[in-house]
PDB file of C-alpha atoms and ligand atoms in Angstrom:
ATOM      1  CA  UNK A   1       0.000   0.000   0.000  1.00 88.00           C
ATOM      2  CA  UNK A   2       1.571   3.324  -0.582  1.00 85.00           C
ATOM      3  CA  UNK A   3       1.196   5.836   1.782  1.00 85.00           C
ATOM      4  CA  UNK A   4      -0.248   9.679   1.133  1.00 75.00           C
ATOM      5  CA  UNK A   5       2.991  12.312   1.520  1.00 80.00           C
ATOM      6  CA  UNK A   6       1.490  13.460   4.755  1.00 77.00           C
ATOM      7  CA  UNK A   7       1.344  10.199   5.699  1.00 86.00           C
ATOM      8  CA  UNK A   8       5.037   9.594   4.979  1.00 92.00           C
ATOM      9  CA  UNK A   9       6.397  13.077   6.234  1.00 91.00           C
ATOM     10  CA  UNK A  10       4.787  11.951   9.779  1.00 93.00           C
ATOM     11  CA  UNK A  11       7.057   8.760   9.618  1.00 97.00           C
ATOM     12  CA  UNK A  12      10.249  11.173   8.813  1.00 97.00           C
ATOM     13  CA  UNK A  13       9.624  13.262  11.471  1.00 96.00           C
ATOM     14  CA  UNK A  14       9.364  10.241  14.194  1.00 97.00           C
ATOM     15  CA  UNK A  15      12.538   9.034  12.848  1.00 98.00           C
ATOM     16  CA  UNK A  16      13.850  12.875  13.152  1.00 97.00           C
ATOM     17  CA  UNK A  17      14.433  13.402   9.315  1.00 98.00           C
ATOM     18  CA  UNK A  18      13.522  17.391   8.891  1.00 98.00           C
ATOM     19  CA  UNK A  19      10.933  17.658   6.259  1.00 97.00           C
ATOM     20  CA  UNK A  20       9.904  20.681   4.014  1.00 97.00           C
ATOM     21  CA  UNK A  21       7.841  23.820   5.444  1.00 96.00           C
ATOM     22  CA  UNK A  22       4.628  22.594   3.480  1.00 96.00           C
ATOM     23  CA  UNK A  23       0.322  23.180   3.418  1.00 96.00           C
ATOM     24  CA  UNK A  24      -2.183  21.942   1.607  1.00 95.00           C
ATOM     25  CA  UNK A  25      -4.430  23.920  -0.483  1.00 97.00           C
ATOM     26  CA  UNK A  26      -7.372  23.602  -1.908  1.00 97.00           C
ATOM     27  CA  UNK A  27      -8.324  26.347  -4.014  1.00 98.00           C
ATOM     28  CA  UNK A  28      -5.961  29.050  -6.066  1.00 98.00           C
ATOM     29  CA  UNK A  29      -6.314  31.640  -3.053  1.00 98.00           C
ATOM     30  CA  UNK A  30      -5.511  29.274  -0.197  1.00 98.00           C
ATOM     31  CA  UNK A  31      -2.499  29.019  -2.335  1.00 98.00           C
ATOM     32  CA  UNK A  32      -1.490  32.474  -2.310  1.00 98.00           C
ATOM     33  CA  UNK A  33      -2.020  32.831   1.423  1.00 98.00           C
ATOM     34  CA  UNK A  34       0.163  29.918   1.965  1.00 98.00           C
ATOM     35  CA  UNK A  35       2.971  31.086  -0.290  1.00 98.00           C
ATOM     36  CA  UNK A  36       3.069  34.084   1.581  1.00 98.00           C
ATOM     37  CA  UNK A  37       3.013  32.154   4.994  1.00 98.00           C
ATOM     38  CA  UNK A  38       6.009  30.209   3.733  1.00 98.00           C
ATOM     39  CA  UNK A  39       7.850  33.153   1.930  1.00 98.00           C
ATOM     40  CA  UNK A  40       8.868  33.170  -1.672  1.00 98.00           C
ATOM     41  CA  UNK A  41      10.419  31.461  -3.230  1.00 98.00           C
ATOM     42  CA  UNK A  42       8.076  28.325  -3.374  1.00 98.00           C
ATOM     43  CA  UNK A  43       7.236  25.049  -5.256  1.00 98.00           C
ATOM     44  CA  UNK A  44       3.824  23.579  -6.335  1.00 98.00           C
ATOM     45  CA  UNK A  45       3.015  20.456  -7.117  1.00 96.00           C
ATOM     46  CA  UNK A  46       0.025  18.032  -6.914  1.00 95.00           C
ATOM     47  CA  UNK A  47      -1.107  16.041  -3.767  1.00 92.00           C
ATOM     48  CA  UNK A  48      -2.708  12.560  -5.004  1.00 89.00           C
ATOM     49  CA  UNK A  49      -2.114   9.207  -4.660  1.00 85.00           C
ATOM     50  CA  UNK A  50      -2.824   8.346  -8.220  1.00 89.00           C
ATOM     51  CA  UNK A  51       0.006  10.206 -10.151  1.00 90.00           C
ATOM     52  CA  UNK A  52       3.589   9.319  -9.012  1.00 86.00           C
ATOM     53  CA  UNK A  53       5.750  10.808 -11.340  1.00 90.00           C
ATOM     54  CA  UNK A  54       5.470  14.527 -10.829  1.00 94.00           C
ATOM     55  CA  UNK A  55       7.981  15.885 -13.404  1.00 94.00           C
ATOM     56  CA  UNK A  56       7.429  13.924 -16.134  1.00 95.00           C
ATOM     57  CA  UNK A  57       3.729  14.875 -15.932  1.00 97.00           C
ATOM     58  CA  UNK A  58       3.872  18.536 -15.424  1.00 98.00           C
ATOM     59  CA  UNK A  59       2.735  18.259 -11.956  1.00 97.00           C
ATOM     60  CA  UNK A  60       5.235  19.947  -9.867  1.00 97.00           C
ATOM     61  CA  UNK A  61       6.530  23.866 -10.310  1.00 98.00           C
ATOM     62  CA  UNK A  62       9.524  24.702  -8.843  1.00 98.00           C
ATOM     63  CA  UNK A  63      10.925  28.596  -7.847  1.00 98.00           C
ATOM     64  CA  UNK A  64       7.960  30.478  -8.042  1.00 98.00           C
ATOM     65  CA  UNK A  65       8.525  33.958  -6.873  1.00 98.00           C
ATOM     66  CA  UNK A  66       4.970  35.951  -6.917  1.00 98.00           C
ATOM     67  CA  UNK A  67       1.303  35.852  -6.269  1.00 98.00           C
ATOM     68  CA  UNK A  68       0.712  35.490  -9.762  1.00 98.00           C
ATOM     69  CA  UNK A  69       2.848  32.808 -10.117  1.00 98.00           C
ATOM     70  CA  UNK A  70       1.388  31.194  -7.568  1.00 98.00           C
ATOM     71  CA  UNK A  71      -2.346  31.692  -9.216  1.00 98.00           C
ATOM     72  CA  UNK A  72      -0.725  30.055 -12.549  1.00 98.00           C
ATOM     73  CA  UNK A  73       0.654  27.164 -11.364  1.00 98.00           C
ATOM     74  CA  UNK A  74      -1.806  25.947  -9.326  1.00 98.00           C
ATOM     75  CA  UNK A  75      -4.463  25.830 -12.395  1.00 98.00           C
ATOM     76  CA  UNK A  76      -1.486  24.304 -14.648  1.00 98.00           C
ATOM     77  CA  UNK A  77      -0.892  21.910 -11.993  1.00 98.00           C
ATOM     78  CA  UNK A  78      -4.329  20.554 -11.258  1.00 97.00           C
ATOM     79  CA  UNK A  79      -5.038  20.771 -15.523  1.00 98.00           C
ATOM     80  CA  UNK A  80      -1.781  18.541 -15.965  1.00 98.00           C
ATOM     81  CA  UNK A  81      -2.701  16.454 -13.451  1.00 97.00           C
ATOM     82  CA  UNK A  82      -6.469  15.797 -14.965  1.00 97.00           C
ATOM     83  CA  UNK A  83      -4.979  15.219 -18.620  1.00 97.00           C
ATOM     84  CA  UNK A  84      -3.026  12.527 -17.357  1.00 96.00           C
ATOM     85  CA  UNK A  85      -5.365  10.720 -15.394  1.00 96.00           C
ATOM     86  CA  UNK A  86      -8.871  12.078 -15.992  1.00 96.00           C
ATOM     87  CA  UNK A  87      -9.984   9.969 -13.207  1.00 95.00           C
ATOM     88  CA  UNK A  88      -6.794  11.014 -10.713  1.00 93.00           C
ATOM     89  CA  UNK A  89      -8.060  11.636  -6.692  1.00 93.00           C
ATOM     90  CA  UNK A  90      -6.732  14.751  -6.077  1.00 94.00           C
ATOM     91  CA  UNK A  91      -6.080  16.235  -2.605  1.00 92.00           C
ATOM     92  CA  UNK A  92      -5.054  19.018  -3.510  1.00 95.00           C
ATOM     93  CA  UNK A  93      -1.803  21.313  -4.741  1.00 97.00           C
ATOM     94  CA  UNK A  94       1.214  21.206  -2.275  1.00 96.00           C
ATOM     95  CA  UNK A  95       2.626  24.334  -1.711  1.00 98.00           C
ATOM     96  CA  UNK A  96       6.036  23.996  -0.640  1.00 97.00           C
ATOM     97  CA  UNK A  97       8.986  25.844   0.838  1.00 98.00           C
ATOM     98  CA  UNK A  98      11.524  26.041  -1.982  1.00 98.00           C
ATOM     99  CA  UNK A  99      14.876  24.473  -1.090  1.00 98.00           C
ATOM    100  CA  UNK A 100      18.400  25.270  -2.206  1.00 96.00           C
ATOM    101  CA  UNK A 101      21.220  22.609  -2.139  1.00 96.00           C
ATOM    102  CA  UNK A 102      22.325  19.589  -3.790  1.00 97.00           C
ATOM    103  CA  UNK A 103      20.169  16.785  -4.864  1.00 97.00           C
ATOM    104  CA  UNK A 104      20.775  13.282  -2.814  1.00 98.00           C
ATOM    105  CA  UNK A 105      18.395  10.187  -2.583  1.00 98.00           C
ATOM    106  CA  UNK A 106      17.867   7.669   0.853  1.00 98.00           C
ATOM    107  CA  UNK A 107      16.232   4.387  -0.156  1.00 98.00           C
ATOM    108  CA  UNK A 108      14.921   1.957   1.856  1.00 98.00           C
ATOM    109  CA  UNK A 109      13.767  -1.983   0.686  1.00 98.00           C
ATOM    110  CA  UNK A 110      13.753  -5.210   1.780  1.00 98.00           C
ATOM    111  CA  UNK A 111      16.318  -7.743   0.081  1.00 97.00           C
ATOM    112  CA  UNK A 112      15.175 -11.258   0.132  1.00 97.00           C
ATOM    113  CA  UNK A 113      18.582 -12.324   1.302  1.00 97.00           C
ATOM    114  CA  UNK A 114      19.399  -9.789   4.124  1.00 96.00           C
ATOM    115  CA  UNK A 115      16.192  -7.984   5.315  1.00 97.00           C
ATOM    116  CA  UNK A 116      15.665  -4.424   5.293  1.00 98.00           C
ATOM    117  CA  UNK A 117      18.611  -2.390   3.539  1.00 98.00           C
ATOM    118  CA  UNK A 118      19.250   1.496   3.232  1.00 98.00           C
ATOM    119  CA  UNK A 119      20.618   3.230   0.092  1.00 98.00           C
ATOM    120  CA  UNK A 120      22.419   6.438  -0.310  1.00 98.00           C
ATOM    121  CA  UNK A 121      23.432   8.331  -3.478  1.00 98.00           C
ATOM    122  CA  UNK A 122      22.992  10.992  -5.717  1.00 97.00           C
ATOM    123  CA  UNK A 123      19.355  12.317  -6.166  1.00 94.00           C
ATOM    124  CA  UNK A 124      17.420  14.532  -7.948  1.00 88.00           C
ATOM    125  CA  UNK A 125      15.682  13.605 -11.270  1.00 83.00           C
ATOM    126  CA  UNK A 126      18.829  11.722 -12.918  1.00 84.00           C
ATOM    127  CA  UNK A 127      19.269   8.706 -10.073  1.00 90.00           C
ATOM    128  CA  UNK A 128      18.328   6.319 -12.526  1.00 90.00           C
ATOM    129  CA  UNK A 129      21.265   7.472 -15.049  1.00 91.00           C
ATOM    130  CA  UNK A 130      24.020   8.253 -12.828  1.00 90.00           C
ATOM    131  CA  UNK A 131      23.646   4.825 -10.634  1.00 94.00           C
ATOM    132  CA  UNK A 132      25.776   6.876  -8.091  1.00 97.00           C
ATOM    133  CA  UNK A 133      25.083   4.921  -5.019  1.00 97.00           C
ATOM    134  CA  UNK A 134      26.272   2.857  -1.835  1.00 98.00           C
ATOM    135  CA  UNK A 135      24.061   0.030   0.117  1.00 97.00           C
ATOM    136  CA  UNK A 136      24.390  -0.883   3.646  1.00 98.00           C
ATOM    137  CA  UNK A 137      21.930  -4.110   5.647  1.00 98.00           C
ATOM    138  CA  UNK A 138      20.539  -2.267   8.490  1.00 98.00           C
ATOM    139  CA  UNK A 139      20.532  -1.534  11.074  1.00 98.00           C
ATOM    140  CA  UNK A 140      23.860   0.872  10.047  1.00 98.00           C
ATOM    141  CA  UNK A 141      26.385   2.910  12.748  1.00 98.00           C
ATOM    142  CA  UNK A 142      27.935   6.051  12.485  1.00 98.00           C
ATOM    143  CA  UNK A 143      30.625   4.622  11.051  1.00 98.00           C
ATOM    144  CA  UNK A 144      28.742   2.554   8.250  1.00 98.00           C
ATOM    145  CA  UNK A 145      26.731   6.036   7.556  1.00 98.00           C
ATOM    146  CA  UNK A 146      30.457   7.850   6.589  1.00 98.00           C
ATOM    147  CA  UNK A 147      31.758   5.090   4.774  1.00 98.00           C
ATOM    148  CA  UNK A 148      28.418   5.097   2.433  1.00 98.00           C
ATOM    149  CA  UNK A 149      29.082   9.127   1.828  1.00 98.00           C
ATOM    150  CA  UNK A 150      32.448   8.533   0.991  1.00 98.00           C
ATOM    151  CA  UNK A 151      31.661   5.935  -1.364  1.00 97.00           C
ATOM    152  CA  UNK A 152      29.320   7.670  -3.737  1.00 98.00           C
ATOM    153  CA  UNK A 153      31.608   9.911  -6.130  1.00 97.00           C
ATOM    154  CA  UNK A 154      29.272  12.462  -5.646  1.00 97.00           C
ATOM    155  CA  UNK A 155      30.763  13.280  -1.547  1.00 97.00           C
ATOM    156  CA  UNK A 156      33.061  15.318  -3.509  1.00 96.00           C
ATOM    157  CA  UNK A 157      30.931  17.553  -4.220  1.00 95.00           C
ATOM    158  CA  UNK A 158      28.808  17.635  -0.835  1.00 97.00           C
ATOM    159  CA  UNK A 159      32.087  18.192   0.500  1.00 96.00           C
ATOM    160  CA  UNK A 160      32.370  21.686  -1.100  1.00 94.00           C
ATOM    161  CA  UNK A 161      33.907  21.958  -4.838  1.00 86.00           C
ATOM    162  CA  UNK A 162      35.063  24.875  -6.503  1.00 87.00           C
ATOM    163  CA  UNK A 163      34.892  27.172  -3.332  1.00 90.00           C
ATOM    164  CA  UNK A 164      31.307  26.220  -2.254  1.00 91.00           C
ATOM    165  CA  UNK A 165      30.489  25.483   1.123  1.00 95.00           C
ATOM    166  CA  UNK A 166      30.302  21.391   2.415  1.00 97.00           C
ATOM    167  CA  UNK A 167      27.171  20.135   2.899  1.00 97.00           C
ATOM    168  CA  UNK A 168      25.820  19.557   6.372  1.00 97.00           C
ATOM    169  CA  UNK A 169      27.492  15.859   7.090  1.00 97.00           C
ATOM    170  CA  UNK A 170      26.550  15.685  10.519  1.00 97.00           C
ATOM    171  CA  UNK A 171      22.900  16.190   9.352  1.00 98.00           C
ATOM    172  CA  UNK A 172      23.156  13.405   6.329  1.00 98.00           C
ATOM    173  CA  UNK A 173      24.914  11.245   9.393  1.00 98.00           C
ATOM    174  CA  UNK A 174      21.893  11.744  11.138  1.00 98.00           C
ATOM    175  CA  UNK A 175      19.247  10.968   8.776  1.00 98.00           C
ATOM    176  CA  UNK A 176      21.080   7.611   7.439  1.00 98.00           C
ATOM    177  CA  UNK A 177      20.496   6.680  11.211  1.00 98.00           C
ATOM    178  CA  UNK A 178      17.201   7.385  11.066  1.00 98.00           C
ATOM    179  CA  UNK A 179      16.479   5.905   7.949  1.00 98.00           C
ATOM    180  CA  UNK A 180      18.011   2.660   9.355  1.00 98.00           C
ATOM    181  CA  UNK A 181      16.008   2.735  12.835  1.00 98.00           C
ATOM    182  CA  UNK A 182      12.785   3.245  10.315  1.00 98.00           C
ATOM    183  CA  UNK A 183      13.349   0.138   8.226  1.00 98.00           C
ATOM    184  CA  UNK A 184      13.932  -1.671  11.264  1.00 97.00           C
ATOM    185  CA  UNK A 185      11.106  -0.614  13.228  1.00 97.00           C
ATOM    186  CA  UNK A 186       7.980   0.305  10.751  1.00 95.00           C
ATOM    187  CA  UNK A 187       7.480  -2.795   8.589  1.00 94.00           C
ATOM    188  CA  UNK A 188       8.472  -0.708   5.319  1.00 97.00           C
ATOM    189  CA  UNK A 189       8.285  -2.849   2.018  1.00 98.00           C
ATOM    190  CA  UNK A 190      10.311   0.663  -0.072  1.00 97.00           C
ATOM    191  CA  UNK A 191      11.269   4.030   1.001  1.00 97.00           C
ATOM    192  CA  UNK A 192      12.487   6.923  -1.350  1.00 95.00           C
ATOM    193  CA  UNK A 193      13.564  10.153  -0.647  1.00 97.00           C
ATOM    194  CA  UNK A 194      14.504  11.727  -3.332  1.00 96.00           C
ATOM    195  CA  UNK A 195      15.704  14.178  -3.089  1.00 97.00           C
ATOM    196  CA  UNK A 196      17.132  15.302   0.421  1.00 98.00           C
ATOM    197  CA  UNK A 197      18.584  18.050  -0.258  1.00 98.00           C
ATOM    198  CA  UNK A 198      21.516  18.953   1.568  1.00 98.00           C
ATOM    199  CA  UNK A 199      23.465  22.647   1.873  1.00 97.00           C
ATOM    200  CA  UNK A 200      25.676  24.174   3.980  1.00 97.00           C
ATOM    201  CA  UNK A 201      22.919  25.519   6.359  1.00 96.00           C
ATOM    202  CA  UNK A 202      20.393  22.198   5.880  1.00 96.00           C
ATOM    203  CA  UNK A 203      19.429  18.862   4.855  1.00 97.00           C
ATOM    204  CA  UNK A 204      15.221  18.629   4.302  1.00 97.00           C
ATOM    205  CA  UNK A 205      13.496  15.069   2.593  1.00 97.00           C
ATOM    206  CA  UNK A 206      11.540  17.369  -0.127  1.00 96.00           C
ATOM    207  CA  UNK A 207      10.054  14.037  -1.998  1.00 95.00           C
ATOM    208  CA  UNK A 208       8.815  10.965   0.471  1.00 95.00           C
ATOM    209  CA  UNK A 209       7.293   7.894  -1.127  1.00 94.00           C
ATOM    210  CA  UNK A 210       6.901   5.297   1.073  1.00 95.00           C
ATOM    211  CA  UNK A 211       5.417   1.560   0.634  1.00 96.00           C
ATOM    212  CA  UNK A 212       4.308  -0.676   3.551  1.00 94.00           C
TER     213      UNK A 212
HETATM  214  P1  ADP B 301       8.898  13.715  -8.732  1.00 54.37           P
HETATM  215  O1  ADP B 301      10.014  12.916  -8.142  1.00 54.37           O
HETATM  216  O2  ADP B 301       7.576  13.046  -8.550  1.00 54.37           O
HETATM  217  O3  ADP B 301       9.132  14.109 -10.141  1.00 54.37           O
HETATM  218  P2  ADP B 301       9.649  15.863  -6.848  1.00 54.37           P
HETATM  219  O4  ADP B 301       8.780  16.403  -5.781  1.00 54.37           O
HETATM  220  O5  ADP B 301      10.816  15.042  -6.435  1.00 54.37           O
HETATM  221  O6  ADP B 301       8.721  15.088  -7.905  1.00 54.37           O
HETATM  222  O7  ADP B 301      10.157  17.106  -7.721  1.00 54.37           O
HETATM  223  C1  ADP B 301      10.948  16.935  -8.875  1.00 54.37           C
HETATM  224  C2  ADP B 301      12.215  17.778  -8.793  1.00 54.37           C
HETATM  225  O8  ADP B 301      11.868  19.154  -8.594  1.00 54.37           O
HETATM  226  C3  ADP B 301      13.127  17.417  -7.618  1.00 54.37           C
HETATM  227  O9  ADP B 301      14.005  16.370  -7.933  1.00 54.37           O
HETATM  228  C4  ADP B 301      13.843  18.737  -7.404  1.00 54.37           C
HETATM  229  O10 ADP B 301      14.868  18.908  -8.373  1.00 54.37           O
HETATM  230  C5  ADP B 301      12.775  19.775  -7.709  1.00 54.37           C
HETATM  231  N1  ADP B 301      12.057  20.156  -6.452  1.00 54.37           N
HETATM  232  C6  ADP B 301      10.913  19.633  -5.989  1.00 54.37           C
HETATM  233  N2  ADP B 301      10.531  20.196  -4.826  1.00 54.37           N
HETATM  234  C7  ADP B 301      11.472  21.107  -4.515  1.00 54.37           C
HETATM  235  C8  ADP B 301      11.676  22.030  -3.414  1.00 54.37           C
HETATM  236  N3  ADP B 301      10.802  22.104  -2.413  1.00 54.37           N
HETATM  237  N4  ADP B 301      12.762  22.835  -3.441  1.00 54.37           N
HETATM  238  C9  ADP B 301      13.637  22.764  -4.479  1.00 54.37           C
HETATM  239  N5  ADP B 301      13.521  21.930  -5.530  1.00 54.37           N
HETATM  240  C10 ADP B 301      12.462  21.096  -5.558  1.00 54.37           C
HETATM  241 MG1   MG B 302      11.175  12.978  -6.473  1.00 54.37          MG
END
């Protein structure tokens, strides 16, 4: 069964994975309100359990700076959604604090061998083509959690390139922990984030999909 985000982004907060500054809304003017709750810049994108893939259906709007914006994208949002899947429950449009930082994924499954195991790697839209990734069985220590940043090529760039800050490893420490305890502890079948994305000042799970 897989679980509504809400749903999911209660789990990461028991397991004390920060989550984005998010609300639901219902119509276009809830919307605006919310965005300016929030603060711009802010992302849209659709709340229902029947569409999964967000950008490849139009369904998600990222760095949207105005009221007007905010108007826009909430009708293109919920008019993607309904060409796609005529029939598509919709909740709602998310409206989310944007996030700055770089892209990283945490996966969760359970391997018929070894039980649950956690995943760590380079996120964002192009997992699937950069295969940029380390796998521990859980549950993991603080030491397993370093090793599997270290492994991926892309720690060289969380670990500041070119003059840019590091990422926040303590905080990607922390959250491979959590991840671990979670698999352990709330009979998970898959967990995705993707992406956590991780700066110098944070590291928030902006995408949850979990399946128990
Ligand atoms: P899906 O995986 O279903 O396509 P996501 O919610 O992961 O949808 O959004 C797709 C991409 O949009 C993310 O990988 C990320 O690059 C960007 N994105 C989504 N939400 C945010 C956010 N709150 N802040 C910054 N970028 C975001
Ligand atoms: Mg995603």
């Amino acid at each position: 069964m897989k679980l509504a985000e809400s749903e999911c982004k209660k789990i990461m907060k028991k397991y004390g994975i920060p989550t984005t500054k998010e609300f639901l809304a219902k119509k276009p003017e809830e919307a605006v309100r919310f965005a300016k709750k929030i603060g711009y810049p802010v992302v849209l994108k659709i709340d229902s359990e029947d569409i999964v893939h967000k950008t490849e259906t139009k369904t998600v709007m990222i760095n949207i700076k105005n009221d007007k914006e905010v108007l826009e994208a909430f009708e293109t949002t919920i008019k993607n959604a309904k060409r796609h899947k005529p029939r598509a429950k919709i909740n709602g449009v998310i409206v989310q604090e944007h996030v700055e930082g770089y892209e990283t994924i945490v996966g969760g499954k359970i391997d018929p061998q070894f039980g649950p195991v956690i995943l760590f790697g380079a996120g964002g839209i192009f997992t699937e083509v950069l295969k940029d990734t380390s796998i521990r069985i859980c549950p993991i220590e603080k030491e397993d959690a370093e090793e599997m940043i270290n492994e991926i090529k892309y720690s060289k760039i969380l670990k500041g390139f070119r003059g840019e800050p590091p990422a926040k490893m303590k905080e990607i420490i922390n959250i491979l922990l959590g991840a671990s305890k979670m698999m352990m502890k709330e009979n998970i079948k898959e967990m995705d984030i993707n992406p956590l994305i991780v700066s110098h000042k944070e590291a928030k799970a902006v995408d949850v999909r979990i399946i128990k």
